[in-house]
Amino acid sequence: MSGTGKGRLLVVAAGGTGGHMFPAQAFAEEMLGRGWRVALASDERGLRYAGGFPPEVERRELRAATFARGGLAARARVPFEIVAGVREAARWMKAEKPALAAGFGGYPSLPTIGGALLTGVPRLLHEQNAILGRVNRLFAGRANLVALGTPLAAPAPRGARTELVGNPLRAGALAYAGTPYAAPRPGGPARLLVFGGSQGARIFGSLIPAALALLPEELRGRLRVTQQIPESDHGAALEAFARAGVAPEAAPFFADMPRRIAESHLVIARAGASSLAELAAIGRPSILIPLPEAMSDHQSFNARAFSEAGAAIHAPQKDLTPESLARILADLLADPGRPEAMAKAARGLGRPEAAKRLADLAESLI
């Protein structure tokens, strides 16, 4: 670590999902190690997802709003809330004089980057996905640099300076990077990990047990299933698993997801950029089911990149049935060489140095 921070203040802004928060957390961890002071700016909802950030990171709540939620009255207030949030951020930055503002996307990042623009604070954006999110697209041409987690599927906005760095990994994920992979032995246990992120886990509570019920009894008996299931669906999902003859380890959230990825033989997941960054760094084969509601269908672009590299099977939700998923699972678990090759291909896509590269670029902007 360069240690060039010398107490300078970095403001990190991110929205309230793991896809934005995890790379922001990784960047904050790296910058703290370089001697920077770090503040996380988000709205009330976003800060509820900030539990993984080091305690040294100051939390700053700013007003933010989105047209994507609420009724007509709430949407009518959105422009006023955004303007108020930008003014709050600008007043705060004028007083605190941060050396850099870094936006990781999500609507709660808009006030911070808008405030930085008004006060002349240098601006770094990080885009995790193959398609720029709305806030990053809005500010890309006015940022000092747009760092990319993956190559863009379409040209960047006019005037945007971009550089590919990868998606920064939290310290908890870096600890398991490159963990050796051994495919399940014939007749031995096969550890299946299923998770869907904060927005996409619900359908898996019915799809996965229905698919497992169709597997041959011998194969089904080998499975050791760990699955993220929303609390509201927990009871119904466990009943479905019981009918399938499978007893999963289930919870709404696993704080030690990187360890569980490293211990798995096969992963079924959505195709969010942060999840894929951890799958690649650790090196695990996966079946990727992109979230259909993801903005601009960016998860399908993410999944196709992994599929084309041989690291995953891309299984669009609209085409997926319990029968087709059962066939995919049976084929993979019957051929140990195939998941081994997929794990190797996934490792080839990993960028474990992304946080360091992003920090180097950040310091070059000062």
GROMACS .gro file of C-alpha atoms in nm:
model
  366
    1MET     CA    1   0.000   0.000   0.000
    2SER     CA    2   0.128   0.342  -0.092
    3GLY     CA    3   0.028   0.527   0.223
    4THR     CA    4  -0.016   0.854   0.031
    5GLY     CA    5  -0.352   0.941   0.185
    6LYS     CA    6  -0.210   1.129   0.486
    7GLY     CA    7  -0.551   1.193   0.633
    8ARG     CA    8  -0.721   1.312   0.316
    9LEU     CA    9  -1.096   1.259   0.310
   10LEU     CA   10  -1.255   1.026   0.055
   11VAL     CA   11  -1.634   1.024   0.019
   12VAL     CA   12  -1.772   0.696  -0.112
   13ALA     CA   13  -2.131   0.697  -0.239
   14ALA     CA   14  -2.334   0.384  -0.312
   15GLY     CA   15  -2.689   0.256  -0.334
   16GLY     CA   16  -2.858   0.007  -0.108
   17THR     CA   17  -2.782  -0.328  -0.268
   18GLY     CA   18  -2.486  -0.561  -0.231
   19GLY     CA   19  -2.401  -0.507  -0.597
   20HIS     CA   20  -2.312  -0.145  -0.522
   21MET     CA   21  -2.211  -0.175  -0.157
   22PHE     CA   22  -1.962  -0.463  -0.178
   23PRO     CA   23  -1.721  -0.300  -0.426
   24ALA     CA   24  -1.761   0.032  -0.241
   25GLN     CA   25  -1.669  -0.147   0.082
   26ALA     CA   26  -1.365  -0.309  -0.081
   27PHE     CA   27  -1.246   0.028  -0.211
   28ALA     CA   28  -1.300   0.187   0.131
   29GLU     CA   29  -1.096  -0.089   0.297
   30GLU     CA   30  -0.808  -0.035   0.055
   31MET     CA   31  -0.810   0.342   0.096
   32LEU     CA   32  -0.819   0.318   0.476
   33GLY     CA   33  -0.508   0.103   0.451
   34ARG     CA   34  -0.340   0.381   0.253
   35GLY     CA   35  -0.399   0.633   0.528
   36TRP     CA   36  -0.714   0.799   0.393
   37ARG     CA   37  -1.014   0.900   0.600
   38VAL     CA   38  -1.331   0.756   0.446
   39ALA     CA   39  -1.696   0.858   0.471
   40LEU     CA   40  -1.982   0.657   0.321
   41ALA     CA   41  -2.271   0.865   0.188
   42SER     CA   42  -2.609   0.706   0.116
   43ASP     CA   43  -2.975   0.744   0.207
   44GLU     CA   44  -3.144   0.587   0.509
   45ARG     CA   45  -3.221   0.265   0.324
   46GLY     CA   46  -2.872   0.239   0.178
   47LEU     CA   47  -2.702   0.278   0.514
   48ARG     CA   48  -2.891  -0.027   0.641
   49TYR     CA   49  -2.675  -0.231   0.400
   50ALA     CA   50  -2.350  -0.083   0.529
   51GLY     CA   51  -2.289  -0.321   0.819
   52GLY     CA   52  -1.983  -0.474   0.651
   53PHE     CA   53  -1.794  -0.145   0.625
   54PRO     CA   54  -1.509  -0.102   0.877
   55PRO     CA   55  -1.609   0.096   1.187
   56GLU     CA   56  -1.356   0.368   1.095
   57VAL     CA   57  -1.578   0.465   0.801
   58GLU     CA   58  -1.803   0.759   0.886
   59ARG     CA   59  -2.167   0.718   0.780
   60ARG     CA   60  -2.338   1.020   0.629
   61GLU     CA   61  -2.711   1.011   0.551
   62LEU     CA   62  -2.829   1.224   0.259
   63ARG     CA   63  -3.174   1.261   0.111
   64ALA     CA   64  -3.229   1.069  -0.212
   65ALA     CA   65  -3.525   0.939  -0.410
   66THR     CA   66  -3.615   0.732  -0.715
   67PHE     CA   67  -3.905   0.720  -0.958
   68ALA     CA   68  -3.891   0.340  -0.941
   69ARG     CA   69  -4.080   0.312  -0.610
   70GLY     CA   70  -4.393   0.454  -0.449
   71GLY     CA   71  -4.720   0.597  -0.576
   72LEU     CA   72  -4.795   0.911  -0.772
   73ALA     CA   73  -4.754   1.141  -0.472
   74ALA     CA   74  -4.415   0.993  -0.383
   75ARG     CA   75  -4.296   1.018  -0.742
   76ALA     CA   76  -4.407   1.381  -0.762
   77ARG     CA   77  -4.175   1.459  -0.471
   78VAL     CA   78  -3.870   1.288  -0.627
   79PRO     CA   79  -3.720   1.594  -0.804
   80PHE     CA   80  -3.749   1.803  -0.486
   81GLU     CA   81  -3.588   1.530  -0.274
   82ILE     CA   82  -3.302   1.497  -0.522
   83VAL     CA   83  -3.237   1.871  -0.526
   84ALA     CA   84  -3.248   1.880  -0.146
   85GLY     CA   85  -3.002   1.591  -0.127
   86VAL     CA   86  -2.759   1.755  -0.368
   87ARG     CA   87  -2.771   2.077  -0.165
   88GLU     CA   88  -2.706   1.881   0.158
   89ALA     CA   89  -2.408   1.711  -0.004
   90ALA     CA   90  -2.270   2.037  -0.142
   91ARG     CA   91  -2.292   2.211   0.199
   92TRP     CA   92  -2.123   1.915   0.366
   93MET     CA   93  -1.844   1.902   0.107
   94LYS     CA   94  -1.788   2.275   0.123
   95ALA     CA   95  -1.730   2.237   0.499
   96GLU     CA   96  -1.532   1.911   0.497
   97LYS     CA   97  -1.335   1.967   0.172
   98PRO     CA   98  -1.295   1.603   0.062
   99ALA     CA   99  -1.009   1.528  -0.176
  100LEU     CA  100  -1.222   1.290  -0.385
  101ALA     CA  101  -1.579   1.166  -0.426
  102ALA     CA  102  -1.624   0.813  -0.560
  103GLY     CA  103  -1.966   0.695  -0.681
  104PHE     CA  104  -2.050   0.326  -0.711
  105GLY     CA  105  -2.399   0.363  -0.855
  106GLY     CA  106  -2.752   0.333  -0.728
  107TYR     CA  107  -2.985   0.629  -0.692
  108PRO     CA  108  -2.850   0.719  -0.341
  109SER     CA  109  -2.515   0.805  -0.502
  110LEU     CA  110  -2.668   1.091  -0.703
  111PRO     CA  111  -2.667   1.358  -0.427
  112THR     CA  112  -2.300   1.297  -0.347
  113ILE     CA  113  -2.175   1.311  -0.704
  114GLY     CA  114  -2.404   1.605  -0.777
  115GLY     CA  115  -2.270   1.787  -0.471
  116ALA     CA  116  -1.913   1.711  -0.575
  117LEU     CA  117  -1.980   1.855  -0.919
  118LEU     CA  118  -2.118   2.176  -0.767
  119THR     CA  119  -1.823   2.221  -0.531
  120GLY     CA  120  -1.544   2.118  -0.770
  121VAL     CA  121  -1.445   1.802  -0.583
  122PRO     CA  122  -1.275   1.549  -0.818
  123ARG     CA  123  -1.513   1.269  -0.917
  124LEU     CA  124  -1.441   0.901  -0.973
  125LEU     CA  125  -1.717   0.666  -1.085
  126HIS     CA  126  -1.711   0.287  -1.074
  127GLU     CA  127  -1.952   0.085  -1.290
  128GLN     CA  128  -1.981  -0.281  -1.196
  129ASN     CA  129  -2.184  -0.404  -1.493
  130ALA     CA  130  -2.157  -0.418  -1.871
  131ILE     CA  131  -2.419  -0.143  -1.903
  132LEU     CA  132  -2.386   0.188  -1.721
  133GLY     CA  133  -2.643   0.247  -1.450
  134ARG     CA  134  -2.861   0.558  -1.463
  135VAL     CA  135  -2.661   0.768  -1.218
  136ASN     CA  136  -2.325   0.671  -1.364
  137ARG     CA  137  -2.453   0.740  -1.715
  138LEU     CA  138  -2.579   1.082  -1.600
  139PHE     CA  139  -2.239   1.187  -1.463
  140ALA     CA  140  -1.998   0.987  -1.684
  141GLY     CA  141  -1.912   1.280  -1.908
  142ARG     CA  142  -1.852   1.509  -1.609
  143ALA     CA  143  -1.638   1.266  -1.406
  144ASN     CA  144  -1.258   1.269  -1.397
  145LEU     CA  145  -1.262   0.893  -1.459
  146VAL     CA  146  -1.510   0.610  -1.502
  147ALA     CA  147  -1.358   0.284  -1.381
  148LEU     CA  148  -1.515  -0.028  -1.529
  149GLY     CA  149  -1.572  -0.360  -1.358
  150THR     CA  150  -1.623  -0.533  -1.692
  151PRO     CA  151  -1.603  -0.418  -2.057
  152LEU     CA  152  -1.906  -0.211  -2.157
  153ALA     CA  153  -2.158  -0.363  -2.395
  154ALA     CA  154  -2.219  -0.021  -2.557
  155PRO     CA  155  -2.003   0.289  -2.607
  156ALA     CA  156  -1.959   0.517  -2.306
  157PRO     CA  157  -2.123   0.861  -2.316
  158ARG     CA  158  -1.940   1.133  -2.507
  159GLY     CA  159  -1.655   1.282  -2.311
  160ALA     CA  160  -1.626   0.996  -2.064
  161ARG     CA  161  -1.276   0.875  -1.981
  162THR     CA  162  -1.293   0.503  -1.898
  163GLU     CA  163  -1.048   0.243  -1.773
  164LEU     CA  164  -1.107  -0.128  -1.708
  165VAL     CA  165  -1.005  -0.226  -1.353
  166GLY     CA  166  -1.242  -0.505  -1.248
  167ASN     CA  167  -1.477  -0.518  -0.951
  168PRO     CA  168  -1.307  -0.464  -0.613
  169LEU     CA  169  -1.339  -0.755  -0.372
  170ARG     CA  170  -1.407  -0.727   0.000
  171ALA     CA  171  -1.133  -0.852   0.230
  172GLY     CA  172  -1.356  -1.145   0.322
  173ALA     CA  173  -1.369  -1.256  -0.041
  174LEU     CA  174  -1.001  -1.191  -0.111
  175ALA     CA  175  -0.914  -1.429   0.173
  176TYR     CA  176  -1.059  -1.715  -0.034
  177ALA     CA  177  -0.930  -1.608  -0.377
  178GLY     CA  178  -0.781  -1.900  -0.568
  179THR     CA  179  -0.895  -2.165  -0.318
  180PRO     CA  180  -0.825  -2.499  -0.495
  181TYR     CA  181  -1.127  -2.669  -0.648
  182ALA     CA  182  -1.194  -3.042  -0.637
  183ALA     CA  183  -1.499  -3.173  -0.819
  184PRO     CA  184  -1.732  -3.404  -0.624
  185ARG     CA  185  -1.621  -3.766  -0.631
  186PRO     CA  186  -1.852  -4.026  -0.787
  187GLY     CA  187  -2.087  -4.137  -0.511
  188GLY     CA  188  -1.956  -3.869  -0.273
  189PRO     CA  189  -2.132  -3.557  -0.141
  190ALA     CA  190  -2.195  -3.267  -0.380
  191ARG     CA  191  -2.223  -2.926  -0.218
  192LEU     CA  192  -2.471  -2.697  -0.397
  193LEU     CA  193  -2.490  -2.328  -0.302
  194VAL     CA  194  -2.789  -2.120  -0.415
  195PHE     CA  195  -2.824  -1.744  -0.367
  196GLY     CA  196  -3.005  -1.463  -0.541
  197GLY     CA  197  -2.888  -1.135  -0.397
  198SER     CA  198  -3.106  -0.887  -0.216
  199GLN     CA  199  -3.359  -0.868  -0.501
  200GLY     CA  200  -3.359  -1.201  -0.677
  201ALA     CA  201  -3.376  -1.493  -0.435
  202ARG     CA  202  -3.754  -1.541  -0.419
  203ILE     CA  203  -3.815  -1.760  -0.726
  204PHE     CA  204  -3.538  -1.997  -0.620
  205GLY     CA  205  -3.746  -2.105  -0.319
  206SER     CA  206  -3.985  -2.288  -0.552
  207LEU     CA  207  -3.767  -2.359  -0.857
  208ILE     CA  208  -3.477  -2.532  -0.682
  209PRO     CA  209  -3.671  -2.788  -0.473
  210ALA     CA  210  -3.893  -2.867  -0.774
  211ALA     CA  211  -3.584  -2.937  -0.986
  212LEU     CA  212  -3.412  -3.143  -0.715
  213ALA     CA  213  -3.725  -3.357  -0.678
  214LEU     CA  214  -3.678  -3.469  -1.040
  215LEU     CA  215  -3.321  -3.592  -0.991
  216PRO     CA  216  -3.249  -3.964  -0.952
  217GLU     CA  217  -3.273  -4.068  -0.588
  218GLU     CA  218  -2.904  -4.163  -0.571
  219LEU     CA  219  -2.795  -3.819  -0.695
  220ARG     CA  220  -3.046  -3.635  -0.479
  221GLY     CA  221  -2.915  -3.817  -0.174
  222ARG     CA  222  -2.563  -3.690  -0.242
  223LEU     CA  223  -2.660  -3.324  -0.244
  224ARG     CA  224  -2.573  -3.092   0.043
  225VAL     CA  225  -2.775  -2.780  -0.030
  226THR     CA  226  -2.721  -2.434   0.116
  227GLN     CA  227  -2.973  -2.176  -0.003
  228GLN     CA  228  -3.053  -1.812   0.058
  229ILE     CA  229  -3.431  -1.786   0.104
  230PRO     CA  230  -3.619  -1.465   0.191
  231GLU     CA  231  -3.779  -1.481   0.533
  232SER     CA  232  -4.126  -1.433   0.386
  233ASP     CA  233  -4.085  -1.747   0.172
  234HIS     CA  234  -3.897  -1.959   0.424
  235GLY     CA  235  -4.183  -2.184   0.538
  236ALA     CA  236  -4.317  -2.262   0.190
  237ALA     CA  237  -3.967  -2.329   0.055
  238LEU     CA  238  -3.879  -2.570   0.335
  239GLU     CA  239  -4.205  -2.759   0.276
  240ALA     CA  240  -4.114  -2.789  -0.093
  241PHE     CA  241  -3.767  -2.917  -0.002
  242ALA     CA  242  -3.919  -3.170   0.237
  243ARG     CA  243  -4.140  -3.302  -0.044
  244ALA     CA  244  -3.826  -3.335  -0.257
  245GLY     CA  245  -3.651  -3.532   0.017
  246VAL     CA  246  -3.381  -3.267   0.068
  247ALA     CA  247  -3.296  -3.091   0.396
  248PRO     CA  248  -3.116  -2.766   0.307
  249GLU     CA  249  -2.929  -2.524   0.525
  250ALA     CA  250  -3.142  -2.215   0.463
  251ALA     CA  251  -3.132  -1.853   0.579
  252PRO     CA  252  -3.237  -1.511   0.446
  253PHE     CA  253  -2.875  -1.395   0.451
  254PHE     CA  254  -2.532  -1.552   0.494
  255ALA     CA  255  -2.267  -1.316   0.632
  256ASP     CA  256  -1.989  -1.557   0.530
  257MET     CA  257  -2.084  -1.601   0.165
  258PRO     CA  258  -1.723  -1.607   0.033
  259ARG     CA  259  -1.643  -1.904   0.258
  260ARG     CA  260  -1.954  -2.083   0.140
  261ILE     CA  261  -1.863  -2.019  -0.223
  262ALA     CA  262  -1.516  -2.162  -0.161
  263GLU     CA  263  -1.665  -2.475   0.000
  264SER     CA  264  -1.916  -2.537  -0.282
  265HIS     CA  265  -1.889  -2.774  -0.575
  266LEU     CA  266  -2.148  -2.584  -0.779
  267VAL     CA  267  -2.325  -2.250  -0.744
  268ILE     CA  268  -2.667  -2.142  -0.872
  269ALA     CA  269  -2.698  -1.762  -0.863
  270ARG     CA  270  -2.819  -1.446  -1.027
  271ALA     CA  271  -2.562  -1.269  -1.243
  272GLY     CA  272  -2.492  -0.953  -1.047
  273ALA     CA  273  -2.144  -0.815  -1.104
  274SER     CA  274  -2.025  -0.845  -0.744
  275SER     CA  275  -2.139  -1.208  -0.719
  276LEU     CA  276  -1.958  -1.288  -1.042
  277ALA     CA  277  -1.643  -1.112  -0.924
  278GLU     CA  278  -1.636  -1.335  -0.616
  279LEU     CA  279  -1.714  -1.650  -0.817
  280ALA     CA  280  -1.427  -1.565  -1.052
  281ALA     CA  281  -1.172  -1.476  -0.785
  282ILE     CA  282  -1.248  -1.790  -0.585
  283GLY     CA  283  -1.295  -1.999  -0.900
  284ARG     CA  284  -1.621  -2.193  -0.885
  285PRO     CA  285  -1.849  -2.331  -1.159
  286SER     CA  286  -2.196  -2.184  -1.173
  287ILE     CA  287  -2.538  -2.188  -1.329
  288LEU     CA  288  -2.632  -1.824  -1.381
  289ILE     CA  289  -2.998  -1.718  -1.395
  290PRO     CA  290  -3.002  -1.342  -1.467
  291LEU     CA  291  -3.261  -1.132  -1.285
  292PRO     CA  292  -3.513  -1.040  -1.559
  293GLU     CA  293  -3.600  -0.709  -1.393
  294ALA     CA  294  -3.237  -0.589  -1.384
  295MET     CA  295  -3.203  -0.249  -1.549
  296SER     CA  296  -3.133  -0.273  -1.923
  297ASP     CA  297  -3.105  -0.651  -1.873
  298HIS     CA  298  -2.744  -0.598  -1.766
  299GLN     CA  299  -2.727  -0.931  -1.582
  300SER     CA  300  -2.778  -1.117  -1.910
  301PHE     CA  301  -2.469  -0.942  -2.051
  302ASN     CA  302  -2.278  -1.042  -1.737
  303ALA     CA  303  -2.391  -1.405  -1.764
  304ARG     CA  304  -2.313  -1.435  -2.133
  305ALA     CA  305  -1.955  -1.322  -2.073
  306PHE     CA  306  -1.906  -1.603  -1.819
  307SER     CA  307  -2.080  -1.856  -2.041
  308GLU     CA  308  -1.872  -1.765  -2.346
  309ALA     CA  309  -1.557  -1.808  -2.137
  310GLY     CA  310  -1.668  -2.156  -2.030
  311ALA     CA  311  -1.700  -2.052  -1.665
  312ALA     CA  312  -2.077  -2.089  -1.629
  313ILE     CA  313  -2.399  -2.210  -1.783
  314HIS     CA  314  -2.626  -1.920  -1.877
  315ALA     CA  315  -2.987  -2.021  -1.804
  316PRO     CA  316  -3.237  -1.740  -1.882
  317GLN     CA  317  -3.529  -1.751  -1.640
  318LYS     CA  318  -3.793  -1.733  -1.915
  319ASP     CA  319  -3.662  -2.058  -2.063
  320LEU     CA  320  -3.601  -2.237  -1.735
  321THR     CA  321  -3.826  -2.507  -1.591
  322PRO     CA  322  -3.770  -2.756  -1.308
  323GLU     CA  323  -3.718  -3.021  -1.576
  324SER     CA  324  -3.454  -2.827  -1.768
  325LEU     CA  325  -3.271  -2.726  -1.449
  326ALA     CA  326  -3.273  -3.088  -1.331
  327ARG     CA  327  -3.113  -3.194  -1.661
  328ILE     CA  328  -2.841  -2.930  -1.627
  329LEU     CA  329  -2.765  -3.039  -1.270
  330ALA     CA  330  -2.760  -3.410  -1.357
  331ASP     CA  331  -2.529  -3.354  -1.654
  332LEU     CA  332  -2.283  -3.143  -1.454
  333LEU     CA  333  -2.268  -3.376  -1.155
  334ALA     CA  334  -2.225  -3.681  -1.376
  335ASP     CA  335  -1.909  -3.543  -1.538
  336PRO     CA  336  -1.651  -3.425  -1.279
  337GLY     CA  337  -1.422  -3.297  -1.556
  338ARG     CA  338  -1.672  -3.040  -1.671
  339PRO     CA  339  -1.714  -2.847  -1.342
  340GLU     CA  340  -1.336  -2.864  -1.297
  341ALA     CA  341  -1.289  -2.698  -1.636
  342MET     CA  342  -1.555  -2.437  -1.552
  343ALA     CA  343  -1.382  -2.358  -1.222
  344LYS     CA  344  -1.052  -2.306  -1.405
  345ALA     CA  345  -1.221  -2.081  -1.661
  346ALA     CA  346  -1.383  -1.878  -1.383
  347ARG     CA  347  -1.045  -1.819  -1.219
  348GLY     CA  348  -0.919  -1.691  -1.553
  349LEU     CA  349  -1.180  -1.414  -1.535
  350GLY     CA  350  -1.087  -1.306  -1.184
  351ARG     CA  351  -0.933  -0.967  -1.108
  352PRO     CA  352  -0.827  -0.992  -0.742
  353GLU     CA  353  -0.612  -0.677  -0.776
  354ALA     CA  354  -0.909  -0.459  -0.872
  355ALA     CA  355  -0.927  -0.268  -0.541
  356LYS     CA  356  -0.555  -0.184  -0.557
  357ARG     CA  357  -0.580  -0.074  -0.920
  358LEU     CA  358  -0.880   0.143  -0.844
  359ALA     CA  359  -0.703   0.298  -0.546
  360ASP     CA  360  -0.397   0.375  -0.759
  361LEU     CA  361  -0.618   0.550  -1.012
  362ALA     CA  362  -0.800   0.738  -0.737
  363GLU     CA  363  -0.475   0.872  -0.595
  364SER     CA  364  -0.359   0.973  -0.943
  365LEU     CA  365  -0.659   1.206  -0.970
  366ILE     CA  366  -0.553   1.418  -0.671
   0.00000   0.00000   0.00000
